[in-house]
Short mmCIF file of N, CA and C in Angstrom, two decimals:
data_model
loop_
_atom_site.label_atom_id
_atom_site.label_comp_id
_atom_site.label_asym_id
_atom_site.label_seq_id
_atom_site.Cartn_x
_atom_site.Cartn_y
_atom_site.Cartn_z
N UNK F 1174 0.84 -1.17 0.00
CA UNK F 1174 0.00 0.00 0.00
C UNK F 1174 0.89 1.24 0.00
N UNK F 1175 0.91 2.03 -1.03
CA UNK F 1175 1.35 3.22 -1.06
C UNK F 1175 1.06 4.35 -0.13
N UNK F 1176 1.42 5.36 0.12
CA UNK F 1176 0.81 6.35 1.00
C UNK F 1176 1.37 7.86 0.48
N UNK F 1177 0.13 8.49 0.85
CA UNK F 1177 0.34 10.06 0.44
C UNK F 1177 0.46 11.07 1.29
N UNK F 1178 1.49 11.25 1.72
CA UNK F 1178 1.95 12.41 3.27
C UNK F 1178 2.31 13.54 2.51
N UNK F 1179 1.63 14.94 2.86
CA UNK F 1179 1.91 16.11 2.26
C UNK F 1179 1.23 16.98 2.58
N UNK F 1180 1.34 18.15 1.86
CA UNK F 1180 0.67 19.01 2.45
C UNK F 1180 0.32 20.32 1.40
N UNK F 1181 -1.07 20.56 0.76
CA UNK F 1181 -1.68 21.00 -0.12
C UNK F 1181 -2.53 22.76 0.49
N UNK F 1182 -2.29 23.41 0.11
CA UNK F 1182 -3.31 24.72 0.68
C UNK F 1182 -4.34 25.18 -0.76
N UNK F 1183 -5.59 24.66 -0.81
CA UNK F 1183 -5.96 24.53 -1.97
C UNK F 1183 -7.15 25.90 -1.35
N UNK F 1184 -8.20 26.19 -2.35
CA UNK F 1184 -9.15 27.13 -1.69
C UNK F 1184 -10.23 26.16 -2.82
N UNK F 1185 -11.44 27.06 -1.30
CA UNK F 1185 -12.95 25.81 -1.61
C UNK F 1185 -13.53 26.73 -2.89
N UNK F 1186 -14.08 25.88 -3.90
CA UNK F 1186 -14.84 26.23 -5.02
C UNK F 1186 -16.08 27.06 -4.64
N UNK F 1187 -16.83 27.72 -5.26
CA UNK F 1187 -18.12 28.29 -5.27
C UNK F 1187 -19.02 27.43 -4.33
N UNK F 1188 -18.90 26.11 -4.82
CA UNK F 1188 -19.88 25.35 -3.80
C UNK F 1188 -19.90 24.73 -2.69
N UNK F 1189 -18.27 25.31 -2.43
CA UNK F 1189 -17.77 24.87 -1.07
C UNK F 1189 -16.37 23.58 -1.04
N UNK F 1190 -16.41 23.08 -2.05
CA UNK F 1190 -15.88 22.07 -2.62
C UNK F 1190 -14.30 22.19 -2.68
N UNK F 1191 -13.58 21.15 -2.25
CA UNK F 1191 -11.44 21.49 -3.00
C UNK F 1191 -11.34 20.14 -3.57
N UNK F 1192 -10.44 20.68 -4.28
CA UNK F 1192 -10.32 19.24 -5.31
C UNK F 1192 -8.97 18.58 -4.59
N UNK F 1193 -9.30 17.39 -4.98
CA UNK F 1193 -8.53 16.10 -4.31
C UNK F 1193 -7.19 16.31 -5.17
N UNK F 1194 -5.53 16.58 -4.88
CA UNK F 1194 -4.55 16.60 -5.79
C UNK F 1194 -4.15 15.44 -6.48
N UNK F 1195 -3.36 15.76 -8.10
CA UNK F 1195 -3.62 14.89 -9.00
C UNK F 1195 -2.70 13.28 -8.07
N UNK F 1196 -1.16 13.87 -7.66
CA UNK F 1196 -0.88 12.44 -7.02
C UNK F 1196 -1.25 11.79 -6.11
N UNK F 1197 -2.09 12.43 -5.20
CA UNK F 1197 -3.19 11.75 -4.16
C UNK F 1197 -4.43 10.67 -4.61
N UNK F 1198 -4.77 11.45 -6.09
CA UNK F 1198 -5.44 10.43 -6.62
C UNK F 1198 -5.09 9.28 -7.18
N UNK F 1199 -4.12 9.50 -7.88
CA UNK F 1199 -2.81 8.10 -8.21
C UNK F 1199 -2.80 7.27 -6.94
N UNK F 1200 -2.39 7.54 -5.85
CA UNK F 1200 -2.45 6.57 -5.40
C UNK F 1200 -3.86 5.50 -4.82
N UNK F 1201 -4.71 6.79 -5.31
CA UNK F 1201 -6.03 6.11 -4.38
C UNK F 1201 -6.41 5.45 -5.66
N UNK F 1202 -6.04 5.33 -6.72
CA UNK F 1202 -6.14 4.54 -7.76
C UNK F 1202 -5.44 3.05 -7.66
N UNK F 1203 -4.38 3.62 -7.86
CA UNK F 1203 -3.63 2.22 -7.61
C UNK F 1203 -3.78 1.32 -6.32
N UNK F 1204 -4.05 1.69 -5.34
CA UNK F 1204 -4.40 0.91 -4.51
C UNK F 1204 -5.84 0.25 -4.41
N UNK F 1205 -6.51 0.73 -5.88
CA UNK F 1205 -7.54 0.47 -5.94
C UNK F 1205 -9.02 0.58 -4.83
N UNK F 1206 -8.42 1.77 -4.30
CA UNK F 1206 -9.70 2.61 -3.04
C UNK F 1206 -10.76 2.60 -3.77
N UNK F 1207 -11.68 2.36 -2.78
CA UNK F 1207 -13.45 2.85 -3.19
C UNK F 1207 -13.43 4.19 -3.23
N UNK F 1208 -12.96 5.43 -2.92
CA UNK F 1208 -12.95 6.08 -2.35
C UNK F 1208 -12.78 6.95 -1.76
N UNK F 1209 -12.68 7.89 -1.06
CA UNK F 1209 -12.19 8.73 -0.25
C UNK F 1209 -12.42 9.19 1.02
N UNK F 1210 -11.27 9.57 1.76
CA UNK F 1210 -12.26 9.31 3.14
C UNK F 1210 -11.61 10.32 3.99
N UNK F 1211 -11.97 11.66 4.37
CA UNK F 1211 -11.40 12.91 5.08
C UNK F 1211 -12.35 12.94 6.46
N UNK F 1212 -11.38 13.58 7.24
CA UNK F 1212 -11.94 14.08 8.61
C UNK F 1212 -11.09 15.12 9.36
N UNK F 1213 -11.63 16.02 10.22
CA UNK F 1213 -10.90 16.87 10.37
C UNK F 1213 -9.69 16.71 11.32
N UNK F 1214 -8.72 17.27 11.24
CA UNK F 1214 -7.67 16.97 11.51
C UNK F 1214 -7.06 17.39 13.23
N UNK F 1215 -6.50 16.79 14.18
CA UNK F 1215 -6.26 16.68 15.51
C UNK F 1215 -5.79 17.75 15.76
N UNK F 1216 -6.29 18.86 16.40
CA UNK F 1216 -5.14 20.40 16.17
C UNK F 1216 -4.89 21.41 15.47
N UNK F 1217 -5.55 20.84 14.48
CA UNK F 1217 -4.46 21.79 13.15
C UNK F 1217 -6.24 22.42 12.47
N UNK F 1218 -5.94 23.74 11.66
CA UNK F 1218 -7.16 23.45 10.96
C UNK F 1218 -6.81 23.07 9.26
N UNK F 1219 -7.28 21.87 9.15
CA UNK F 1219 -6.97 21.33 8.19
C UNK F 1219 -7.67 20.10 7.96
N UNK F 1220 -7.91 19.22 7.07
CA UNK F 1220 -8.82 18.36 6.39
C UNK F 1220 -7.51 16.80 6.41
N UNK F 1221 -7.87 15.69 6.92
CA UNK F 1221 -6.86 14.63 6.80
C UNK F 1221 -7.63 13.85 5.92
N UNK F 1222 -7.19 12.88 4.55
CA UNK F 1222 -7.53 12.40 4.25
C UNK F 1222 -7.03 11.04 3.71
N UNK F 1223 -7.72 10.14 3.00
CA UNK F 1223 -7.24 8.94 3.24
C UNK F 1223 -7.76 7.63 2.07
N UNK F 1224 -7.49 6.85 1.94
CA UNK F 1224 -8.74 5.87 0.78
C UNK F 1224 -8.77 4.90 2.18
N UNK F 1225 -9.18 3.72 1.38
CA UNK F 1225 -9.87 2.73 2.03
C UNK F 1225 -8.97 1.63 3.28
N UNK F 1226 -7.44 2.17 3.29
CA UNK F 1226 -6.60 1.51 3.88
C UNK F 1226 -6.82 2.49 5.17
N UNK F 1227 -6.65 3.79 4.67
CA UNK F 1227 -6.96 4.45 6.07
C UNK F 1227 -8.46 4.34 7.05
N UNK F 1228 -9.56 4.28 6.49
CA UNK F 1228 -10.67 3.95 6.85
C UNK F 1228 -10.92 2.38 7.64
N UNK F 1229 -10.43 1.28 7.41
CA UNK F 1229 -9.97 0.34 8.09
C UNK F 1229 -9.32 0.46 9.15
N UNK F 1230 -8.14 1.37 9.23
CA UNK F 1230 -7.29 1.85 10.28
C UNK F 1230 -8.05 2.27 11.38
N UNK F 1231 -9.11 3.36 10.96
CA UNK F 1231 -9.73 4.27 12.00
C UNK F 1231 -10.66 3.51 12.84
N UNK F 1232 -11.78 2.39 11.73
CA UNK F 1232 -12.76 1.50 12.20
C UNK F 1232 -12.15 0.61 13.23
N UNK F 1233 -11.08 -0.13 12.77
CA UNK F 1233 -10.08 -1.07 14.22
C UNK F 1233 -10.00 -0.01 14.94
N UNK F 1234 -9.32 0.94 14.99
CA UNK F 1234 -8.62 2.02 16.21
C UNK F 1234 -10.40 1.99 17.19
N UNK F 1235 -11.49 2.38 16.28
CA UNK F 1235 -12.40 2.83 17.39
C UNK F 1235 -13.30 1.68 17.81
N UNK F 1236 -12.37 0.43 16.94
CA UNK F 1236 -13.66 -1.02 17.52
C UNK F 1236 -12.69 -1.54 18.64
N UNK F 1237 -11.68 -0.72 19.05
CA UNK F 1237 -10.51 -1.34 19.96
C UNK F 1237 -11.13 -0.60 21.56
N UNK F 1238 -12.41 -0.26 21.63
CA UNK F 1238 -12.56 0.69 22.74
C UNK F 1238 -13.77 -0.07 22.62
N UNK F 1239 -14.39 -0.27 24.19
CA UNK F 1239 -15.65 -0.70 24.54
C UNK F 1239 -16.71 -0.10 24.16
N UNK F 1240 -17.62 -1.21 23.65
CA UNK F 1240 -19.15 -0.65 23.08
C UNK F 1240 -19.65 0.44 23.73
N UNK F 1241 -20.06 1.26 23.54
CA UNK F 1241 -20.99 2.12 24.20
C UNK F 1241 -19.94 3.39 25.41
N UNK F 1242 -18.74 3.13 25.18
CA UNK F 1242 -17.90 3.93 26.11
C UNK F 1242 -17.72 5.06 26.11
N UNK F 1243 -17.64 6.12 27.04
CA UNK F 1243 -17.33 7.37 26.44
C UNK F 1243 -16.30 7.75 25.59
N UNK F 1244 -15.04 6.82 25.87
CA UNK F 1244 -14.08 7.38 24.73
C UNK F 1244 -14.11 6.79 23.44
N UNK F 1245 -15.16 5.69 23.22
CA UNK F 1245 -15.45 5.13 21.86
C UNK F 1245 -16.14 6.38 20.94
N UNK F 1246 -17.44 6.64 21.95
CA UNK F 1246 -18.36 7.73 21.70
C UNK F 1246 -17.35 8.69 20.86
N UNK F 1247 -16.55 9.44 21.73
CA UNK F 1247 -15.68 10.64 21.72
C UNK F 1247 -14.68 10.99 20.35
N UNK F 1248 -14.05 9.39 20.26
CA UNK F 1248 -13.24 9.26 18.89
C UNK F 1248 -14.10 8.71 17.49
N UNK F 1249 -15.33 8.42 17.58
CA UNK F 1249 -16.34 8.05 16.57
C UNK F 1249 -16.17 9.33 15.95
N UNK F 1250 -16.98 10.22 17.26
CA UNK F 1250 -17.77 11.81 16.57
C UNK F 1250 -16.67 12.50 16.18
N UNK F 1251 -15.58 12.72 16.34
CA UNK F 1251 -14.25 13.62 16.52
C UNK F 1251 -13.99 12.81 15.01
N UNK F 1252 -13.78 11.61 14.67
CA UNK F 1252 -13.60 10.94 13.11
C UNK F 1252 -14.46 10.66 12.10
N UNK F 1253 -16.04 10.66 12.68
CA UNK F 1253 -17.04 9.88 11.61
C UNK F 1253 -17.68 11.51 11.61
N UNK F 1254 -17.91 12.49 12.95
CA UNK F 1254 -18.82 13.75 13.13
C UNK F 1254 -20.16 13.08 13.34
N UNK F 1255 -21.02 14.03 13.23
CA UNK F 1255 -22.45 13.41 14.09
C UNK F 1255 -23.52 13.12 13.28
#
């Protein structure tokens, strides 16, 4: 699995919208992602994003915390939002 670490300052379109950069999409190609998968970022104001290897990552990270827990709760909404 390839990975795309970087850092883009793009501005949102008319409809609110930023476009995904061209080698970010290469890889979410080749790794053959469904997808795309952003959330906002720990600190920073900024957008993290990811294909389908990262989305796996996050789902284990928050199925690794007890059903119904507050800090399951806490890292769901903070990664999935409400």
């Amino acid at each position: 699995m390839d990975r795309f670490v970087s850092q883009f300052v793009l501005r949102l379109d008319a409809k609110g919208r930023v476009s995904v950069p061209a080698p970010f999409r290469a890889v979410l190609v080749q790794d053959k992602s469904e997808g795309i998968f952003c959330c906002p970022a720990v600190g920073r104001p900024a957008i993290e994003a990811g294909g389908s290897a990262l989305l796996a990552e996050i789902e284990q990270l928050i199925a690794s915390y007890p059903p119904f827990s507050e800090e399951r709760e806490t890292i769901a909404t903070a990664l999935y939002g409400t």
